[in-house]
Coordinates of C-alpha atoms and ligand atoms in Angstrom, one line a residue:
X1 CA 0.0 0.0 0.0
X2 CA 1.5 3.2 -0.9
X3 CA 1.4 5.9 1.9
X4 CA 1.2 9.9 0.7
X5 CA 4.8 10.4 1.7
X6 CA 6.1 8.3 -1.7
X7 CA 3.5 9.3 -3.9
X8 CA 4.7 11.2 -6.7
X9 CA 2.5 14.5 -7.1
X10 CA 1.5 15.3 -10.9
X11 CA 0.0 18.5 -11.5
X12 CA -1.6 18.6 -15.6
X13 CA -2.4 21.4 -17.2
X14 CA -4.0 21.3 -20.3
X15 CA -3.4 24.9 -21.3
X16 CA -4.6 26.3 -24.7
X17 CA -5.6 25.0 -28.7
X18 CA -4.7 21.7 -28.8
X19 CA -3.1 21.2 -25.3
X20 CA -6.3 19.9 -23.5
X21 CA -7.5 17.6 -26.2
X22 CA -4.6 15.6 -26.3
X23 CA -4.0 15.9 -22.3
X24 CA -7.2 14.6 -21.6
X25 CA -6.0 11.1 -23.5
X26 CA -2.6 11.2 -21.3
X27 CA -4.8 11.8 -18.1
X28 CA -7.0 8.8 -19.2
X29 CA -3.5 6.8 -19.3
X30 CA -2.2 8.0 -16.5
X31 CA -5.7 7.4 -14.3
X32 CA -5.2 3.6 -15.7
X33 CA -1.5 2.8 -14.4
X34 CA -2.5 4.6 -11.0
X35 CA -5.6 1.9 -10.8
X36 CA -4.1 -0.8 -13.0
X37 CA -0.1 -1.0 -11.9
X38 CA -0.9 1.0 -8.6
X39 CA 1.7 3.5 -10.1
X40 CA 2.2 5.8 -6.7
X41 CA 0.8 9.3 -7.9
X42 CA -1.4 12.0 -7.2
X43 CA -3.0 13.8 -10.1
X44 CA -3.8 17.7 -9.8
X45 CA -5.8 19.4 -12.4
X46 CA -4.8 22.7 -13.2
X47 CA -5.6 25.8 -16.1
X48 CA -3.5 27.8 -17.8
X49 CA -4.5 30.1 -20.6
X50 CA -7.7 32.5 -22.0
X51 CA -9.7 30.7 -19.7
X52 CA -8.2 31.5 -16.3
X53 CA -7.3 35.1 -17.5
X54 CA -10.8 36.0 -17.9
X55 CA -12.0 34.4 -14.5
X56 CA -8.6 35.9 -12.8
X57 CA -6.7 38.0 -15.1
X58 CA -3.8 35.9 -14.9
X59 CA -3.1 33.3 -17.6
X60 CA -1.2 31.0 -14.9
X61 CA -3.7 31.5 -11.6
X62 CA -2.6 31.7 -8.1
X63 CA -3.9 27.3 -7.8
X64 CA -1.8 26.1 -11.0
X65 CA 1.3 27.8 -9.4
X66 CA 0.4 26.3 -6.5
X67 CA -0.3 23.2 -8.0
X68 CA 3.1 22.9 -10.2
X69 CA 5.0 24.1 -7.2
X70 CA 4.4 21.2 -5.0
X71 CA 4.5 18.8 -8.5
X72 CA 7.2 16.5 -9.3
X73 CA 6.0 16.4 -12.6
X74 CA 3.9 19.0 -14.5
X75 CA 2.6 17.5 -17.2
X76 CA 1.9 20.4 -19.6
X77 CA -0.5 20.2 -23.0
X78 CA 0.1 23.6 -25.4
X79 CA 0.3 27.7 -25.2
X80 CA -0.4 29.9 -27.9
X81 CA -3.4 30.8 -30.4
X82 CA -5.3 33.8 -31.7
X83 CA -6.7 33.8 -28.0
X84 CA -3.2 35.7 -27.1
X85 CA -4.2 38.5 -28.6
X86 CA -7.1 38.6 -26.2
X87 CA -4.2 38.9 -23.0
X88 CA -2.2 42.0 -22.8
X89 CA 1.4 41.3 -22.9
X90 CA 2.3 41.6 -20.0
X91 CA 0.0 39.0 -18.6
X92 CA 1.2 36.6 -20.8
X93 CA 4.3 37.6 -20.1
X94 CA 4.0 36.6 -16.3
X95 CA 2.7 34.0 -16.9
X96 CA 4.7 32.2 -19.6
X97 CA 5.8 28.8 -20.7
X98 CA 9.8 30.3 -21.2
X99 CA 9.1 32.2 -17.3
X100 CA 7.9 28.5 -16.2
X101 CA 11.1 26.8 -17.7
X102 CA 13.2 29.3 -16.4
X103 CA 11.7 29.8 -12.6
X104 CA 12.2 25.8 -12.5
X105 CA 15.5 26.1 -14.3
X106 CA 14.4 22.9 -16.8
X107 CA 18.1 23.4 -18.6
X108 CA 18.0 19.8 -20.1
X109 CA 14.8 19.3 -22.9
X110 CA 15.0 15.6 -24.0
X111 CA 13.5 15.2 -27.4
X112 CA 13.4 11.6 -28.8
X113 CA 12.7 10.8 -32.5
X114 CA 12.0 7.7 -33.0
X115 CA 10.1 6.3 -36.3
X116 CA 7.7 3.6 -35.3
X117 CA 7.8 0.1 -37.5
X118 CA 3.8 0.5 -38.4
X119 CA 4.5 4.3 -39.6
X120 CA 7.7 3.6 -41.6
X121 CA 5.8 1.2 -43.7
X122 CA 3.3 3.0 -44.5
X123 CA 2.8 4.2 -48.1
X124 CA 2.3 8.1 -47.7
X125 CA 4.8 8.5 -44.7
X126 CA 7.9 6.1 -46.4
X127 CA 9.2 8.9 -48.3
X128 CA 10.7 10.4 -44.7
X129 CA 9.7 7.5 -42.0
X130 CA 12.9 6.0 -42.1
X131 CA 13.0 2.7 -40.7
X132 CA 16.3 2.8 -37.7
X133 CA 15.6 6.4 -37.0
X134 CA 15.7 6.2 -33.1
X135 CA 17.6 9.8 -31.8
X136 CA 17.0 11.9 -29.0
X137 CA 17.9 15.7 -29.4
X138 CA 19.0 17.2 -26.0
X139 CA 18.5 21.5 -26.6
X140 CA 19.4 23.6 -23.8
X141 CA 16.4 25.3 -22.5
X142 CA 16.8 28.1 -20.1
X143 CA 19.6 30.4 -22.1
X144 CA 20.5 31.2 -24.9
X145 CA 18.8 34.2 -27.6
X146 CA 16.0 33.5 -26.0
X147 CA 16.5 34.7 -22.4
X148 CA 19.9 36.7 -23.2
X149 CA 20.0 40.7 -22.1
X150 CA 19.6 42.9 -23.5
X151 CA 16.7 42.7 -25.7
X152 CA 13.9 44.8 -26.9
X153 CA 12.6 47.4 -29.8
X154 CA 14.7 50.3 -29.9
X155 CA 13.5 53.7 -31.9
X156 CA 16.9 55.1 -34.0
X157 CA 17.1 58.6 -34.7
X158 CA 16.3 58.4 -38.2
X159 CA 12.9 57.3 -36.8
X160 CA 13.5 53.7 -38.2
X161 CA 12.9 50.6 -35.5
X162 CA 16.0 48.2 -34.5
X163 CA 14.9 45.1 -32.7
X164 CA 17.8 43.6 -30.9
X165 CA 18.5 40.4 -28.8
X166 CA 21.8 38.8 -27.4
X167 CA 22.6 35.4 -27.6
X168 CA 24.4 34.4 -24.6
X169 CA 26.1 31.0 -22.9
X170 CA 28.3 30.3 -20.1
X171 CA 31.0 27.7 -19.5
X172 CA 28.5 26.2 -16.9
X173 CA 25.0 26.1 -18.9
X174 CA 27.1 24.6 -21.9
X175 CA 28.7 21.8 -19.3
X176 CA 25.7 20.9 -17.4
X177 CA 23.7 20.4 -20.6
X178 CA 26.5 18.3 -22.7
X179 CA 26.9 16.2 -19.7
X180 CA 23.0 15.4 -19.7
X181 CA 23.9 14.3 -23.2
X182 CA 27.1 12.6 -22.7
X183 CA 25.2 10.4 -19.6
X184 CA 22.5 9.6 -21.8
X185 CA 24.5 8.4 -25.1
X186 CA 26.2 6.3 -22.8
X187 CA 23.1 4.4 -22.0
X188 CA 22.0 4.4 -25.7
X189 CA 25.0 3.9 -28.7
X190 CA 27.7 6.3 -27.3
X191 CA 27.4 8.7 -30.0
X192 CA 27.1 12.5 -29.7
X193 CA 26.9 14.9 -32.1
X194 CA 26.9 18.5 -30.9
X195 CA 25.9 21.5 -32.9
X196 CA 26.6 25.0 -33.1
X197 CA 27.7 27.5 -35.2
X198 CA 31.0 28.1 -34.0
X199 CA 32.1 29.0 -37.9
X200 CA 30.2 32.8 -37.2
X201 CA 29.4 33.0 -33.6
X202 CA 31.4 33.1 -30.3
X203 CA 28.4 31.9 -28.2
X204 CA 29.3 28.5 -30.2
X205 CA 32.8 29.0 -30.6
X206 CA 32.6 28.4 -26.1
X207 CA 30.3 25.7 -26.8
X208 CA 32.4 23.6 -29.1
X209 CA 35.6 24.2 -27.3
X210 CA 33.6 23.5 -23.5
X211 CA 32.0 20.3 -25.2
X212 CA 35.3 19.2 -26.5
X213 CA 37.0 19.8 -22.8
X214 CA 34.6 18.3 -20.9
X215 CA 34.1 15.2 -23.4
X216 CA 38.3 15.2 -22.8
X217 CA 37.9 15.5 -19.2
X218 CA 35.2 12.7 -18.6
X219 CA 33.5 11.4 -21.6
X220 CA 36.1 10.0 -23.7
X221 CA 34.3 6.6 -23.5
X222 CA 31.9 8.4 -25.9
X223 CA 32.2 8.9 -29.9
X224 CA 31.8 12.7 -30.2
X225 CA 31.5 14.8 -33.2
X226 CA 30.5 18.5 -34.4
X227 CA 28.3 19.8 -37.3
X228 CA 27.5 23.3 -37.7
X229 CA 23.5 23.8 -37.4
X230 CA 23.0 24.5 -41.0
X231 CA 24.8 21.1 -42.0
X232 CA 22.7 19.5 -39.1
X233 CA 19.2 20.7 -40.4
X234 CA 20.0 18.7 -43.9
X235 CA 21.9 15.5 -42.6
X236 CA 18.5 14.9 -40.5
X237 CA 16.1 15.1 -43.5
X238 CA 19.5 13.3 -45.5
X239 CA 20.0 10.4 -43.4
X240 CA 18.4 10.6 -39.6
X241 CA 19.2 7.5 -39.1
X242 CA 22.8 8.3 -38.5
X243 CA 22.3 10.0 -34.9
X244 CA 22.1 8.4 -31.8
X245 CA 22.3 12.2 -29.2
X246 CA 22.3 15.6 -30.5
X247 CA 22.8 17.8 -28.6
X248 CA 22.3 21.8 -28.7
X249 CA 22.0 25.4 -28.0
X250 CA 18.0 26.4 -27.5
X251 CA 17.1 27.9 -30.9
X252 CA 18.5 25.8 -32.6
X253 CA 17.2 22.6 -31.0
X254 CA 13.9 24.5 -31.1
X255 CA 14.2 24.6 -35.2
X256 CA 15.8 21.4 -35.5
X257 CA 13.8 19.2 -33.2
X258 CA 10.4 20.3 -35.4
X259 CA 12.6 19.5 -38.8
X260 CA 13.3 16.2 -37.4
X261 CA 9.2 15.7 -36.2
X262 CA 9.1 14.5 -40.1
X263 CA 11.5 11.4 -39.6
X264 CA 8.6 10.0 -37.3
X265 CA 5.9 11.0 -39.5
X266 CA 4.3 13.8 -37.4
X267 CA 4.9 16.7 -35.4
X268 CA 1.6 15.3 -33.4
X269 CA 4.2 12.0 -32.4
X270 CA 7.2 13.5 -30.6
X271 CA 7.1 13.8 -26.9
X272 CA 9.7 15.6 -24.5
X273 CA 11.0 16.2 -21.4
X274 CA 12.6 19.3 -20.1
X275 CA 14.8 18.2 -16.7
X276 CA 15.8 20.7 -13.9
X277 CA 18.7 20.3 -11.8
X278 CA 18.8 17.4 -9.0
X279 CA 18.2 18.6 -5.5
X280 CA 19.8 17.6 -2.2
X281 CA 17.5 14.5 -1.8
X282 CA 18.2 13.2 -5.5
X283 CA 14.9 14.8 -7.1
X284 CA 14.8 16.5 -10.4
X285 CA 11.5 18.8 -11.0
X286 CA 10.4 17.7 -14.4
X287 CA 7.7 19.1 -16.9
X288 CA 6.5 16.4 -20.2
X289 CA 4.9 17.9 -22.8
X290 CA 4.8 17.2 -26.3
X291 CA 7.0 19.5 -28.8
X292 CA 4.1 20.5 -30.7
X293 CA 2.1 23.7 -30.0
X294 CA -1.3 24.7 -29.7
X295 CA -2.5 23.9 -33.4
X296 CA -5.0 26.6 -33.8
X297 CA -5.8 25.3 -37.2
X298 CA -7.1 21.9 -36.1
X299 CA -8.3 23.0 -32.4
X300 CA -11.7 22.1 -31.3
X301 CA -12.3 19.6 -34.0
X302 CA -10.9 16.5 -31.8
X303 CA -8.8 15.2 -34.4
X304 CA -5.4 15.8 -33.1
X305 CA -3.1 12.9 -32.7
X306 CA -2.6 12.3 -28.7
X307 CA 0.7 10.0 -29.2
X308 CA 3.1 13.2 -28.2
X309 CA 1.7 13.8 -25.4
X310 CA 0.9 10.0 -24.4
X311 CA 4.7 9.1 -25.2
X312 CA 5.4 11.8 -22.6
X313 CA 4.1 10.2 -19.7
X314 CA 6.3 7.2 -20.8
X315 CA 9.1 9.7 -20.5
X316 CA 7.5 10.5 -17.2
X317 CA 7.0 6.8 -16.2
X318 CA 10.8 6.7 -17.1
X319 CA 12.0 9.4 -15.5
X320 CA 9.7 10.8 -12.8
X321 CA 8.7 7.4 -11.4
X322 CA 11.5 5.1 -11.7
X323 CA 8.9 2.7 -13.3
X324 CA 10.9 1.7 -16.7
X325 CA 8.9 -1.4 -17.0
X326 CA 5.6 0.7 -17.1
X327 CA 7.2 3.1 -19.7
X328 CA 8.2 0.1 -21.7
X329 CA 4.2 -1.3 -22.0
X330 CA 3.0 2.0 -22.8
X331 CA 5.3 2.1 -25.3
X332 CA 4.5 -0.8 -26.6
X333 CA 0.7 -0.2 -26.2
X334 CA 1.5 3.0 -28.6
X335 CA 3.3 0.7 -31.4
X336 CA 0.5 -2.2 -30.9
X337 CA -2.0 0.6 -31.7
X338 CA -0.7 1.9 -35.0
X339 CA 0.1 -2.3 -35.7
X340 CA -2.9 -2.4 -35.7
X341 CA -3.8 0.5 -38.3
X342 CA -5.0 3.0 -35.7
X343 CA -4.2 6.2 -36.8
X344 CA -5.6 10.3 -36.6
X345 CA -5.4 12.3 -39.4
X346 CA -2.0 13.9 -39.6
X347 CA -0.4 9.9 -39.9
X348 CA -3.2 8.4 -42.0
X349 CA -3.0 6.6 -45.4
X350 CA -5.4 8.1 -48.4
X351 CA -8.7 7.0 -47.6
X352 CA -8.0 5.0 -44.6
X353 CA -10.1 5.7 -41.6
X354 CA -9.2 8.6 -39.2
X355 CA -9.5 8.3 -35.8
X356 CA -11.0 11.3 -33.3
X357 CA -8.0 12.0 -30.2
X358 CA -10.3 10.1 -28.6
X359 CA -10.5 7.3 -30.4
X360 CA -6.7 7.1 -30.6
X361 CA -6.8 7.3 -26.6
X362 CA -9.1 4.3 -26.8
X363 CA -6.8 2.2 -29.2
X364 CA -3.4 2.9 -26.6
X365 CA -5.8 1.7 -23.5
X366 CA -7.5 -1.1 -25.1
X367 CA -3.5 -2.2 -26.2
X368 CA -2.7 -1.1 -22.4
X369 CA -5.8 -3.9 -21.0
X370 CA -4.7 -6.6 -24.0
X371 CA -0.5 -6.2 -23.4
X372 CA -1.2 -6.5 -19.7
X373 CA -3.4 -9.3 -19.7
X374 CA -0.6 -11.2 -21.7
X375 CA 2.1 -10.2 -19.2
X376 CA -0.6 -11.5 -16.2
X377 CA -0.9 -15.0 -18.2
X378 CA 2.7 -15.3 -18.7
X379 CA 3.5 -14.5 -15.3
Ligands
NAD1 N1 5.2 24.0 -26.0 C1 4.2 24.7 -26.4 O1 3.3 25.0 -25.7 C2 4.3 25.2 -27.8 C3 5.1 24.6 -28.8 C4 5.1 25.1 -30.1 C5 4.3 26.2 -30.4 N2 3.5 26.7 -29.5 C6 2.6 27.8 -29.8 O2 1.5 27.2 -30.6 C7 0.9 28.2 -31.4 C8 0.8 27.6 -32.8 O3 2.1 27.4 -33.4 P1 2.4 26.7 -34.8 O4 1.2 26.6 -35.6 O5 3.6 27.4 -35.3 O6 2.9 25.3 -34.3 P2 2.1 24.0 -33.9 O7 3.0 23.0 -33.4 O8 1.0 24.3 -33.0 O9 1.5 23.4 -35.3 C9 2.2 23.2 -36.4 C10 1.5 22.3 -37.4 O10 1.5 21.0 -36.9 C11 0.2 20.5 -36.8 N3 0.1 19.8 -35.5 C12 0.7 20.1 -34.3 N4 0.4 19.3 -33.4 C13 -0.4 18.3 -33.9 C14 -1.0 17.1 -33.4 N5 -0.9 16.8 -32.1 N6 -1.8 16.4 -34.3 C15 -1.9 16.7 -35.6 N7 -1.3 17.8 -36.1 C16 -0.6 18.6 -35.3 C17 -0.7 21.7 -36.7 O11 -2.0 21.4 -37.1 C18 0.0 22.7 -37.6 O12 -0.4 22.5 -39.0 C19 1.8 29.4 -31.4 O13 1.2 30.4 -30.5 C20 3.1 28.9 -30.8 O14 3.8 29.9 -30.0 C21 3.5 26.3 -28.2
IPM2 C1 6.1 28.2 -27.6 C2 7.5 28.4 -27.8 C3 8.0 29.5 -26.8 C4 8.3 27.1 -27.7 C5 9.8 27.4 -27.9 O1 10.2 28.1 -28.8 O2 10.6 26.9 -27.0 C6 8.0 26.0 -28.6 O3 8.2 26.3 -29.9 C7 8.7 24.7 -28.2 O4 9.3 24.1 -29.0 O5 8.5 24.3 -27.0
MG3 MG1 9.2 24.7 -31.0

């Protein structure tokens, strides 16, 4: 019997678009390994978004913060939209996806690619679904252009606009991050591939030459090489197969990871993790999301394609929970669904049959119930 003390507290918040369409099938799989598997976790609703601002005026209200600061785990759906436009920027501004990153200093976002056996041989996807692809890019989360001062819209004296930001890294945020990478090839192929642009900018100039020192220092076990971004973005729609860790700065892992969405047939099929430092007592506060964004151009019509987000809480399973075997059946509920043909829109075959989120939530639980029966048998 699990007591309070060691259960894991999840807080989900479905946010905007997209985000609680294809939460609501992750919460469904997460409510069946807390009754099936007696997974030890508390789950804690939460809103983010338009909704909450107009209730509160504040796109992340004084309960979600509350509810993500006593998480282990946030388990986060999508931001973004024409809504926005509704939320003065400065409220949006407090209450931000990149403020959330940074306040919980999530400086490691895992980013697996993997293309799944059922997708890769299926006729409208083969051209990219490359059978072997199985890579994780690693982009550094909480630096970078995207938090580096200063920044802003300037007016120049000739009255034309100059809008400025500073890309920025230190010795430490490129150490901590490459090590995430280096730990993790070395439970995967050994292979890291870094990128940068260290051929125009200093930022990556530090980064290579930090990589190579610390790779020198600890990680020599580990095959290591370097392409420059631009390189990077073609070898992955070239020949995906050939990476095993990437790892990079924040924009460019941001560009790169959606480029390489298309070697597993969807951006609707890539999950993540974003990892914070470990504490004193060996915890690491943790948010899964999937790397898509709020889709406004599909939102509300229930037909976008859950597996992101449910791949996440594998991640979380993985990570979070300790529970690898649990991560590995809902994993292989996910491939046993699209074995068996199940697929929404975005991965579907001409005239095949589309299935609603919900629908695609059903096929990964019925897979769940069918997988775990087996194991029960067996046992
Ligand atoms: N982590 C996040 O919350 C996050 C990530 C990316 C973008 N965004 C935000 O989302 C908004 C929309 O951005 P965008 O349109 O550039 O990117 P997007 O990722 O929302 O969508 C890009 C394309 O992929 C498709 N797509 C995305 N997820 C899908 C899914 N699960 N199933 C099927 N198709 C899917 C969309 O329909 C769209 O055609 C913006 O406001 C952006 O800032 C948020
Ligand atoms: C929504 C946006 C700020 C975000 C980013 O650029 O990091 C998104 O594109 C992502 O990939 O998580
Ligand atoms: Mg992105």
């Amino acid at each position: 019997m699990n007591t309070r003390s060691n259960m894991v507290k999840v807080a989900v918040v479905g946010g905007e678009g997209i985000g609680p369409e294809v939460t609501a099938q992750s919460q469904r799989i997460l409510n069946w390994f807390a009754a099936k598997r007696g997974v030890p976790m508390t789950l804690r609703e939460a809103q983010y978004g338009i909704i909450p601002y107009l209730a509160t005026g504040k796109v992340l209200p004084d309960d979600t913060v509350e509810a993500m600061e006593e998480a282990d785990a946030i388990v986060w759906g999508a931001t973004g939209g024409p809504e926005t436009k509704e939320v003065p920027a400065a409220a949006r501004k407090a209450g931000s996806l990149l403020g959330l990153r940074s306040k919980y200093d999530l400086y490691a976002n895992l980013r697996p690619i993997v293309a799944n056996p059922a997708l890769a041989d299926s006729a409208p996807l083969k051209a990219h679904v490359l059978k072997g692809v199985d890579f994780v890019i690693i982009r550094e989360l909480t630096s970078g252009i995207y938090f580096g001062e200063p920044r802003g819209i300037e007016m120049l004296a000739d009255g034309q606009r100059r809008g400025f930001n500073t890309e920025q890294y230190t010795t430490n945020q490129i150490r901590r991050v490459a090590r995430s990478a280096f730990e993790l090839a070395r439970t995967r192929r050994s292979k890291v591939c870094s990128v940068d642009k260290a051929n125009v900018l200093e930022t990556s100039v530090l980064w290579r030459e930090e990589v190579i020192a610390l790779h020198r220092e600890e990680f020599s076990d580990v095959d290591l090489t370097h392409l420059y971004v631009d390189n990077a973005a073609m070898q992955i729609v070239r020949e995906p197969a050939q990476f095993d860790v990437m790892v990079t700065g924040n924009i460019f892992g941001d560009i790169l990871s959606d480029c390489a969405a298309m070697a597993s047939g969807s951006l609707g099929m890539l999950p993540s993790a974003s990892l914070g430092p470990v504490d004193k007592f060996g915890r690491r506060k943790a948010l899964y999301e999937p790397v898509h964004g709020s889709a406004p151009d599909i939102a509300g019509k229930g037909i976008a394609n859950p597996l992101g987000s449910i791949l996440s809480i594998a991640m979380m399973l993985r990570m979070t929970l300790n529970r690898p075997e649990d991560a590995d059946l809902l994993e292989k509920a996910v491939d046993a669904a699209l074995a068996t043909g199940a697929r929404t829109a975005d991965i579907a075959e001409p005239g095949a049959k589309k299935l609603s989120t919900t629908e695609m939530g059903d096929a990964v639980l019925s897979a769940l119930e069918k997988i775990a029966a087996k194991e029960k048998e067996r046992a």
